Tab-separated table of C-alpha atoms in Angstrom:
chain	number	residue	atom	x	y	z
A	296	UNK	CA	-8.503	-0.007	73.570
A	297	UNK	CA	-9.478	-0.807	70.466
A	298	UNK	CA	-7.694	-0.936	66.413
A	299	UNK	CA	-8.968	2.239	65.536
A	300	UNK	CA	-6.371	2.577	62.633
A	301	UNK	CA	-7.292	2.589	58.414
A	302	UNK	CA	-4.660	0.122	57.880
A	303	UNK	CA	-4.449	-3.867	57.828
A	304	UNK	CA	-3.190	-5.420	60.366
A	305	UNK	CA	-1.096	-8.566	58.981
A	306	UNK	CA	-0.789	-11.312	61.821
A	307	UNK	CA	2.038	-13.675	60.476
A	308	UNK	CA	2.678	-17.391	61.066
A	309	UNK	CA	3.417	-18.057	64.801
A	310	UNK	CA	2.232	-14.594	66.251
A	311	UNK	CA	0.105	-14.249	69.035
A	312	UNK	CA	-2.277	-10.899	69.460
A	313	UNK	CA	-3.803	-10.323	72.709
A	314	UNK	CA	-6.589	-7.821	73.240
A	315	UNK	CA	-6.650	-7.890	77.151
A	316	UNK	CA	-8.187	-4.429	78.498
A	317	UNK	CA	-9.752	-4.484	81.422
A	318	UNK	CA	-12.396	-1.802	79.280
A	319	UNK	CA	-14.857	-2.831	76.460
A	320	UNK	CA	-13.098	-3.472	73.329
A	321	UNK	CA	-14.003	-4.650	69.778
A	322	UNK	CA	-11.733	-7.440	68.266
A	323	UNK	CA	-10.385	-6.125	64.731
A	324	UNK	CA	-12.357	-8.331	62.289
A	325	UNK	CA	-9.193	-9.934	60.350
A	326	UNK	CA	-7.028	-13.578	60.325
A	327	UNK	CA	-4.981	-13.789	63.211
A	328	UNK	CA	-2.730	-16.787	63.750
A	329	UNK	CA	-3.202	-17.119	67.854
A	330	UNK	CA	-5.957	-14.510	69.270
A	331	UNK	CA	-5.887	-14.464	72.851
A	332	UNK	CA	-8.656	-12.787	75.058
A	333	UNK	CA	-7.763	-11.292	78.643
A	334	UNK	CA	-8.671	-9.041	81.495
A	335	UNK	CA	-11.891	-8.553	82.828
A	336	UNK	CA	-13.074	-5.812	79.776
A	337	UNK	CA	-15.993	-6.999	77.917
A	338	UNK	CA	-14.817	-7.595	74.091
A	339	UNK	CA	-17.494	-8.159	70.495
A	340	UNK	CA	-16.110	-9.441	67.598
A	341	UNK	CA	-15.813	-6.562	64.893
A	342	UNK	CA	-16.651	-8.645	62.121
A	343	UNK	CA	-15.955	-11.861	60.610
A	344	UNK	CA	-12.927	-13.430	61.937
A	345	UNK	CA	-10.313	-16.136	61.538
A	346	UNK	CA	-7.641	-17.807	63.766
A	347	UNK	CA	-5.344	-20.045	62.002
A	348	UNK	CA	-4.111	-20.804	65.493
A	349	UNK	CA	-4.926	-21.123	68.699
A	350	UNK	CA	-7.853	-19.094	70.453
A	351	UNK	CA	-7.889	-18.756	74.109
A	352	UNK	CA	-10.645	-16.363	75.817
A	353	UNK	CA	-8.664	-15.887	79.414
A	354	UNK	CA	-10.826	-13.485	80.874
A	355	UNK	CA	-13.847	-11.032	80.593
A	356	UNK	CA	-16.422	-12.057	77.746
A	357	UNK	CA	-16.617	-12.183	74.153
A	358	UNK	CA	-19.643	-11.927	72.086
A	359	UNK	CA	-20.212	-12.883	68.063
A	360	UNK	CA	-21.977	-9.763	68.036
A	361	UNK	CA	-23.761	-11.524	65.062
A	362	UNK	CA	-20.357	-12.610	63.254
A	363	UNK	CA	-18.699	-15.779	62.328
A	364	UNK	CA	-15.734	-17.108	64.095
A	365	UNK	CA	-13.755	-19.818	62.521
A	366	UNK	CA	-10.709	-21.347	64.721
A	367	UNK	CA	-8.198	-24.119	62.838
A	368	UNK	CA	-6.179	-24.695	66.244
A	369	UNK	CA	-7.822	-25.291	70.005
A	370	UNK	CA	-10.498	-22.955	71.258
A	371	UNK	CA	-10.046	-22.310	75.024
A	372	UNK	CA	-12.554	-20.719	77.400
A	373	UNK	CA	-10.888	-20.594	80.962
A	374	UNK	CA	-12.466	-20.347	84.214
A	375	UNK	CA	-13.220	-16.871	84.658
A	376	UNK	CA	-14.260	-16.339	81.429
A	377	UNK	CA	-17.675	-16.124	79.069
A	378	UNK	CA	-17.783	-16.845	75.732
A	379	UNK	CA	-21.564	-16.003	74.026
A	380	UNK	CA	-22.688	-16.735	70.424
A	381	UNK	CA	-25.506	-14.360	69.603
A	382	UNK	CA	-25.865	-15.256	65.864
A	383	UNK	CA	-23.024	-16.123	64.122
A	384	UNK	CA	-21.258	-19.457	63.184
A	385	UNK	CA	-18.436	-20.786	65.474
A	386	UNK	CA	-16.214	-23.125	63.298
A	387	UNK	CA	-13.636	-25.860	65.422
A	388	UNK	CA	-11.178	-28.017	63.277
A	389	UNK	CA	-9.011	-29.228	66.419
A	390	UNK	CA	-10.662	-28.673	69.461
A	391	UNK	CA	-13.173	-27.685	72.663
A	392	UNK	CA	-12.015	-26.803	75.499
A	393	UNK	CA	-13.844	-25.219	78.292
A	394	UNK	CA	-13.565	-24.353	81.996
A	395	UNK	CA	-15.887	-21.329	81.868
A	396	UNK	CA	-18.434	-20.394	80.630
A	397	UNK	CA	-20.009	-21.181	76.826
A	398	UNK	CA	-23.629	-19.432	75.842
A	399	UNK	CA	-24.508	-21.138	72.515
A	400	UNK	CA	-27.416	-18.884	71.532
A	401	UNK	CA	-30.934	-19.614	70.964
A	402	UNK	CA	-32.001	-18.253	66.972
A	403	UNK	CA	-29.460	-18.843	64.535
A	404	UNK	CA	-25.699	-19.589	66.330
A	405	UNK	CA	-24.737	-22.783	64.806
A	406	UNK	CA	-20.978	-24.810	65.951
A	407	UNK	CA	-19.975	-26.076	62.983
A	408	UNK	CA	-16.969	-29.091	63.703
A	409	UNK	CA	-15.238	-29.567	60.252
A	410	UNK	CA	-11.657	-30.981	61.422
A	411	UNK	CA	-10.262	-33.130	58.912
A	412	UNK	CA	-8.772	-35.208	62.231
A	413	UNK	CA	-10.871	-36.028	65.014
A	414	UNK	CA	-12.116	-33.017	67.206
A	415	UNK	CA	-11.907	-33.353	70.838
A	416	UNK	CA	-14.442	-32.048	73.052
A	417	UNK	CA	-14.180	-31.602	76.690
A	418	UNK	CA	-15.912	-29.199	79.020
A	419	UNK	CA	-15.439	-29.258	82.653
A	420	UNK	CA	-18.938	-28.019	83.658
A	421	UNK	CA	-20.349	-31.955	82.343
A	422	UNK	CA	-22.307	-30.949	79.196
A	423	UNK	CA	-22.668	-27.784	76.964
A	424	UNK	CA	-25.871	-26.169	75.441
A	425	UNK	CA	-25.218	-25.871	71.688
A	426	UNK	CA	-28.648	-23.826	69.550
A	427	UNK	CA	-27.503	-25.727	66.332
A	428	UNK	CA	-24.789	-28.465	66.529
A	429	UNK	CA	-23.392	-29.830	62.679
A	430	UNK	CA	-20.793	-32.123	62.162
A	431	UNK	CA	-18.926	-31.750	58.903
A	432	UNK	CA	-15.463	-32.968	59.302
A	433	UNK	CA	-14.386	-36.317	57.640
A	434	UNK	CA	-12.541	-36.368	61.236
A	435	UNK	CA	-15.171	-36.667	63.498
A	436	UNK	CA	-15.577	-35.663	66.741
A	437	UNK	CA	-14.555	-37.367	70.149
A	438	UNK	CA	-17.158	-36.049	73.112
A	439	UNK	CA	-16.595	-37.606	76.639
A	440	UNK	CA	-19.592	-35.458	78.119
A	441	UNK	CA	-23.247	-34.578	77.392
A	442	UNK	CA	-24.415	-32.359	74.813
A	443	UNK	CA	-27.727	-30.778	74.635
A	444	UNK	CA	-28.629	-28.856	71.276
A	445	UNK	CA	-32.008	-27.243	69.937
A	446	UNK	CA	-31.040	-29.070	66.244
A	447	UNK	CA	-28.304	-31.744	65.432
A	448	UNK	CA	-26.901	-31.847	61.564
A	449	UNK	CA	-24.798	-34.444	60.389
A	450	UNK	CA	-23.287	-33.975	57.324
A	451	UNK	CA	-19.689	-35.914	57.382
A	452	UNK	CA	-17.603	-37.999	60.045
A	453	UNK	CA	-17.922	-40.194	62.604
A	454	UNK	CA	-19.327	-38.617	66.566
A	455	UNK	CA	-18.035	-40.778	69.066
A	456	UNK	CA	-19.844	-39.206	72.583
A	457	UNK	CA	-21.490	-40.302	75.805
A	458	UNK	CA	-24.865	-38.827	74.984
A	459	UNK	CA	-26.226	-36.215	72.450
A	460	UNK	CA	-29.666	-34.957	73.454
A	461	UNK	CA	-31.853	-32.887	70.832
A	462	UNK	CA	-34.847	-31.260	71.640
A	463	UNK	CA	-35.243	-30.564	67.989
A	464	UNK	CA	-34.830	-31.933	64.604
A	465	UNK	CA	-32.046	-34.190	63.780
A	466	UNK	CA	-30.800	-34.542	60.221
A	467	UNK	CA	-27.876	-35.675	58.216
A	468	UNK	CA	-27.022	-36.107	54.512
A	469	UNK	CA	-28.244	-38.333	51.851
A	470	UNK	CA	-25.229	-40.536	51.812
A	471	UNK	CA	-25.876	-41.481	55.196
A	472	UNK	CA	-29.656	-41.372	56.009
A	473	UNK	CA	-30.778	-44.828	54.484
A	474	UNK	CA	-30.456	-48.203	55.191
A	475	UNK	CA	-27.561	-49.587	54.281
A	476	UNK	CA	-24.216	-49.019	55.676
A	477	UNK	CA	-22.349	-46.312	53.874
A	478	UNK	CA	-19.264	-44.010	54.950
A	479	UNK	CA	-20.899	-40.874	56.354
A	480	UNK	CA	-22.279	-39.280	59.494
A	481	UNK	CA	-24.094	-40.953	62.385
A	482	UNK	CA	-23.762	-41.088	66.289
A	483	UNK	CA	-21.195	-43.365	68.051
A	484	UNK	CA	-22.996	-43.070	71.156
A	485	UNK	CA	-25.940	-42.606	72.471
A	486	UNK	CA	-28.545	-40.299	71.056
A	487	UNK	CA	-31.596	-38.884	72.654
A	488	UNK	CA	-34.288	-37.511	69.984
A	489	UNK	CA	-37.993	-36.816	70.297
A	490	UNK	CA	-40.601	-38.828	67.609
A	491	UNK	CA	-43.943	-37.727	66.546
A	492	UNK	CA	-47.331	-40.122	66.578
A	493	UNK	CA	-47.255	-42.563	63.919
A	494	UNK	CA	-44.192	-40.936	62.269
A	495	UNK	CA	-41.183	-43.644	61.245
A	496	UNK	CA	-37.948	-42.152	62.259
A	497	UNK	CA	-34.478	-42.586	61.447
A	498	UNK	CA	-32.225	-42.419	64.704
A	499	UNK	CA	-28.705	-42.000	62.796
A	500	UNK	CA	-26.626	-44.174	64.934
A	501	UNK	CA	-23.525	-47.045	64.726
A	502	UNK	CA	-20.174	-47.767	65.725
A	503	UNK	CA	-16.948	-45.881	65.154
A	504	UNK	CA	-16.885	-48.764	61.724
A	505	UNK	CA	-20.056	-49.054	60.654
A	506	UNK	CA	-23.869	-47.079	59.948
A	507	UNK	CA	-26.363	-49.057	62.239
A	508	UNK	CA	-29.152	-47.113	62.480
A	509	UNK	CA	-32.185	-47.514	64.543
A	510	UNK	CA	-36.208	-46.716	62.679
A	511	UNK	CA	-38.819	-46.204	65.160
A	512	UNK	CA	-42.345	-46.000	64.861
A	513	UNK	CA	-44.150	-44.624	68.258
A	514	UNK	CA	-47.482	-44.867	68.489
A	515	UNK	CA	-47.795	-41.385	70.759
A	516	UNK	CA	-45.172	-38.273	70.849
A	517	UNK	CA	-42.714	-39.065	73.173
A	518	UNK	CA	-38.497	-39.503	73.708
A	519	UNK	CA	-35.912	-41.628	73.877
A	520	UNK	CA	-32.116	-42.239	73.339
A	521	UNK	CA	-30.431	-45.516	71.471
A	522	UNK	CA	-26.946	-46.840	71.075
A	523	UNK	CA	-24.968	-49.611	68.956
A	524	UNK	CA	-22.681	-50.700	70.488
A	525	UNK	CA	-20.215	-53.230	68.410
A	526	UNK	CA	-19.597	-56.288	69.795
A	527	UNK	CA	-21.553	-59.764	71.041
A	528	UNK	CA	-23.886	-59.166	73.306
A	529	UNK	CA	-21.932	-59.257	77.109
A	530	UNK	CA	-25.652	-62.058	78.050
A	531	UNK	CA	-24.871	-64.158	74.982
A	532	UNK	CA	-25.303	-68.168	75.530
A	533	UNK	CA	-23.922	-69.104	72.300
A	534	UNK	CA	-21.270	-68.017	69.409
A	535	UNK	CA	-23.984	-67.619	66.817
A	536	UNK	CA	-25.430	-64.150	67.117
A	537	UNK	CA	-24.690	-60.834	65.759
A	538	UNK	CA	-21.727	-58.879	66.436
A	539	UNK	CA	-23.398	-55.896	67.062
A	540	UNK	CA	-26.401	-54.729	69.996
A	541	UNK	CA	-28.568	-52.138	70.375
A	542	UNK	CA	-29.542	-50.037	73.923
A	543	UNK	CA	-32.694	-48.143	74.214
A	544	UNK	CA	-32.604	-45.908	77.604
A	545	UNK	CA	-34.879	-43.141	78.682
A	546	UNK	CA	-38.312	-44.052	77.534
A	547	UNK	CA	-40.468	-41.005	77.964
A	548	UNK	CA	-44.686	-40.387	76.652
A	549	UNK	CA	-43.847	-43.744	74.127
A	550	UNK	CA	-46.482	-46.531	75.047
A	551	UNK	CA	-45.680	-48.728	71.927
A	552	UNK	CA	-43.269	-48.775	68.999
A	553	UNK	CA	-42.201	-50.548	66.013
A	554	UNK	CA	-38.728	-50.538	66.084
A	555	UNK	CA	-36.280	-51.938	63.770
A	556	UNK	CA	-31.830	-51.933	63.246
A	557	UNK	CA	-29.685	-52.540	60.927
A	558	UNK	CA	-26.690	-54.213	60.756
A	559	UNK	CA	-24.322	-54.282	58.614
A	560	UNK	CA	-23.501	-57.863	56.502
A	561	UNK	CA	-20.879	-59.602	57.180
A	562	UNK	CA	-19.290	-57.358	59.285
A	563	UNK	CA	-21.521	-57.900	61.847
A	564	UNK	CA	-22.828	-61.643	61.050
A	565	UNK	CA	-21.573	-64.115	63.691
A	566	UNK	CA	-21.434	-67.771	63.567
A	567	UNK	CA	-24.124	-70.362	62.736
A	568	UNK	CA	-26.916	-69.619	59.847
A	569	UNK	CA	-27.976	-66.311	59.521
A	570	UNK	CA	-31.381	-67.383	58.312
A	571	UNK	CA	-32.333	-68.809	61.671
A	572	UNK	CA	-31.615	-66.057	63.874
A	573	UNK	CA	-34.135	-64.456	66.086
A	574	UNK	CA	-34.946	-61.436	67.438
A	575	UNK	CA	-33.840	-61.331	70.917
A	576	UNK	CA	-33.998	-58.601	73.789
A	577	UNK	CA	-32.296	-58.573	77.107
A	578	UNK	CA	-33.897	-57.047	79.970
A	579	UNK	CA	-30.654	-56.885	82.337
A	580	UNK	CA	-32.261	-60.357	83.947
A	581	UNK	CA	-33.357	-62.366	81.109
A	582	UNK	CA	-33.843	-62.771	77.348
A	583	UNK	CA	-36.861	-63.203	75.491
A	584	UNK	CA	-37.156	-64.013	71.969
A	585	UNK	CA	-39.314	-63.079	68.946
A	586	UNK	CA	-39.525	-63.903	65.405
A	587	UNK	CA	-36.801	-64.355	62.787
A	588	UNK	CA	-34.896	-61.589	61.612
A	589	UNK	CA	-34.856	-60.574	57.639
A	590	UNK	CA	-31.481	-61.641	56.681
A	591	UNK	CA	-31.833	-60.308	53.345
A	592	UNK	CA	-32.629	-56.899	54.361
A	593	UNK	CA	-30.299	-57.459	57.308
A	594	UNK	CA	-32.739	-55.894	59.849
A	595	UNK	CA	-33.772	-56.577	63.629
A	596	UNK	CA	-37.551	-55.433	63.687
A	597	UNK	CA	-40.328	-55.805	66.511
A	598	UNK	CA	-43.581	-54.358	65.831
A	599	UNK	CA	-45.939	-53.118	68.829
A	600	UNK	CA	-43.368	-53.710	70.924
A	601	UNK	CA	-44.432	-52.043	74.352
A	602	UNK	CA	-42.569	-49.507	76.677
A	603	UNK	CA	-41.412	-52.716	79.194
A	604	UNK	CA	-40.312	-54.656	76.831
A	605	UNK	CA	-38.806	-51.964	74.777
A	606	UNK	CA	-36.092	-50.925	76.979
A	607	UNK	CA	-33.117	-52.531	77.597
A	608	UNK	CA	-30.833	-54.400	74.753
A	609	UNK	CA	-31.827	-55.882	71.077
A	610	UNK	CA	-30.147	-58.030	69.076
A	611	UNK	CA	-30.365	-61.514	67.378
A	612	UNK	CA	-28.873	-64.875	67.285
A	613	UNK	CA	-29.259	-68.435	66.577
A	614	UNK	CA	-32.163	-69.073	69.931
A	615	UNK	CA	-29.333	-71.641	71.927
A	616	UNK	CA	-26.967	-68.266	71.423
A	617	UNK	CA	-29.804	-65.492	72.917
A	618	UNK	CA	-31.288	-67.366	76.150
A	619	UNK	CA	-30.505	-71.191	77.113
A	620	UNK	CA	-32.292	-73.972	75.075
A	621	UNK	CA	-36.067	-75.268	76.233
A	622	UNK	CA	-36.503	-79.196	76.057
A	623	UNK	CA	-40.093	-79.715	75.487
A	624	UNK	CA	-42.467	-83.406	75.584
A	625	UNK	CA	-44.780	-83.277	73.017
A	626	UNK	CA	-45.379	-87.109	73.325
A	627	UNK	CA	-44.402	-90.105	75.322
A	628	UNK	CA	-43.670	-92.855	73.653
A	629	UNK	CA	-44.153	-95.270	76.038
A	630	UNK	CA	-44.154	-95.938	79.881
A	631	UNK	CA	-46.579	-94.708	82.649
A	632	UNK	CA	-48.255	-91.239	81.745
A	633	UNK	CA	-46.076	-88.483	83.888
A	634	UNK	CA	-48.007	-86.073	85.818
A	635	UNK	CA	-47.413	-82.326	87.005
A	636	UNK	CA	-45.266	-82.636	89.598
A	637	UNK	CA	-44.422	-86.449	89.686
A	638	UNK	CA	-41.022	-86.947	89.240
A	639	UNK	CA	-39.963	-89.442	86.162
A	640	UNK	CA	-37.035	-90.628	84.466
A	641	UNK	CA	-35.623	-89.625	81.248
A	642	UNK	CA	-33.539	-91.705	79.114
A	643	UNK	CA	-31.459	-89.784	76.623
């Protein structure tokens, strides 16, 4: 049934309470150190409530019922279960874990991921529906599957994931939305956002050691998702290139962009001269090369850069280093005059 009784109930270190009736039952609003969930019965939260442990939901459902839920140990759904956040903040400091059944809301839920460590995320239906998803844990989060969320906030630590798609707005704080390459919050991964007309937008993205964010200018409303990924680019032809490359994936309503990256300097600054690298972009074929890159500012930009071209992977080099090296005649010295497609010898 359910704590019916006027006085506290005091759940000390290393105890485990289990509401697990198979009739409707409302979880005492208090600090528990484990809370565990079981039985088919379907259980609300009674108020605000805190697990200093572990919190496993075995069986039946539980429902915020409009409260806060803050868990400093795992958070378990299991298979025949169904957790639903109808408003309400779910806080995780260790980790998500789910083989059932997670409802994230659609108003005002928000999962808030504050572990000081990194928080693992792993749900075994491939990808979770979060209404507001902020990161605010120096730790991070590790996320092997897709997430899709109405809003993304990133306000501290690292998110290392396979793809984050928002359907929303995506902000973070103002240590780590700018352009140069502060400690703060960004995307490890790849993240899918939606841009307005004519409207430059930060995509808050890098590697697990460094900001390298992505600004993107599309001429009509459309989608997309970008990664950095650290590293040479796998096509280079040469040692002198960044150490860093950028993938854009998914084009969707874009026609043409600016786009521009940053990188970070000299963590990311390869061999050769800086000065006289290029943009370059890799198709999955072949490269093609633009103009020189600002080495001062340390950006990659391409301006009215169409959806074709667009796609695929950025970076920049020294030209023999981003697509092999073009000998060109612009004279003949001497000798008879060579025509198109008349052999003729070269002497080097």
């Amino acid at each position: 049934g359910s704590w019916d009784a006027t006085v506290s109930l005091n759940a000390g270190a290393g105890s485990t309470v289990t509401w697990d009736s198979t009739s409707a039952q409302t979880v005492l609003a208090t600090t528990y150190y484990n809370l565990v969930l079981d039985q088919a019965g379907a259980k609300v939260l009674g108020g605000v409530t805190s697990v200093d442990g572990y919190f496993a939901l075995y069986g039946g459902s539980l429902d915020t019922h409009n409260f806060d839920l803050t868990v400093a140990g795992s958070f378990s759904i299991g298979a025949a279960a169904t957790f639903t956040m109808t408003g309400g903040t779910l806080s995780l400091q260790t980790s998500f874990n789910n083989s059932g059944a997670f409802n994230g809301g659609s108003t005002t839920e928000k999962v808030r991921v504050e572990g000081t460590s990194q928080v693992g995320w792993y749900d075994d239906s491939g990808s979770t529906f979060v209404n507001i998803l902020e990161f605010a844990g120096s730790g991070g989060a590790f996320i092997p599957d897709p997430i899709y969320a109405s809003s993304l906030d990133l306000i501290d630590g690292v998110v290392t994931c396979d793809t984050i798609i928002v359907s929303g707005s995506v902000s973070c704080n103002s240590t780590s939305c700018n352009s140069t390459p502060p400690f703060g919050s960004w995307i490890d991964g790849y993240l899918e956002m939606n841009f307005a007309a004519s409207n430059s937008t930060t995509v808050p993205i890098g590697t697990f050691n460094s900001w390298a964010p992505a600004e993107i200018t599309a001429s009509a409303a459309g989608s997309l998702a970008v990664s950095a990924v650290e590293g040479p680019h796998p096509f280079s032809t040469g040692p002198n290139m960044l150490g860093i490359y950028w993938d854009i994936v998914g084009i969707v309503g874009i026609t043409t962009a600016d786009i521009t990256f940053y990188y970070a300097d000299p963590m990311h600054v390869g061999g050769g001269t800086e000065a006289n690298y290029v943009v370059a972009h890799h198709d999955g074929a072949s490269w093609t090369r633009f103009g020189t890159i600002d080495a001062v500012g340390d950006t990659v930009t391409n301006t009215s850069t169409p959806t074709a071209t667009m796609a695929g992977t950025w970076t920049a080099g020294e030209p023999s280093s981003v697509g092999q090296p073009k000998l060109k005649f612009t004279s003949i010295a001497g000798g008879f005059n060579p025509q198109q497609f008349v052999p003729f010898d070269v002497i080097i």
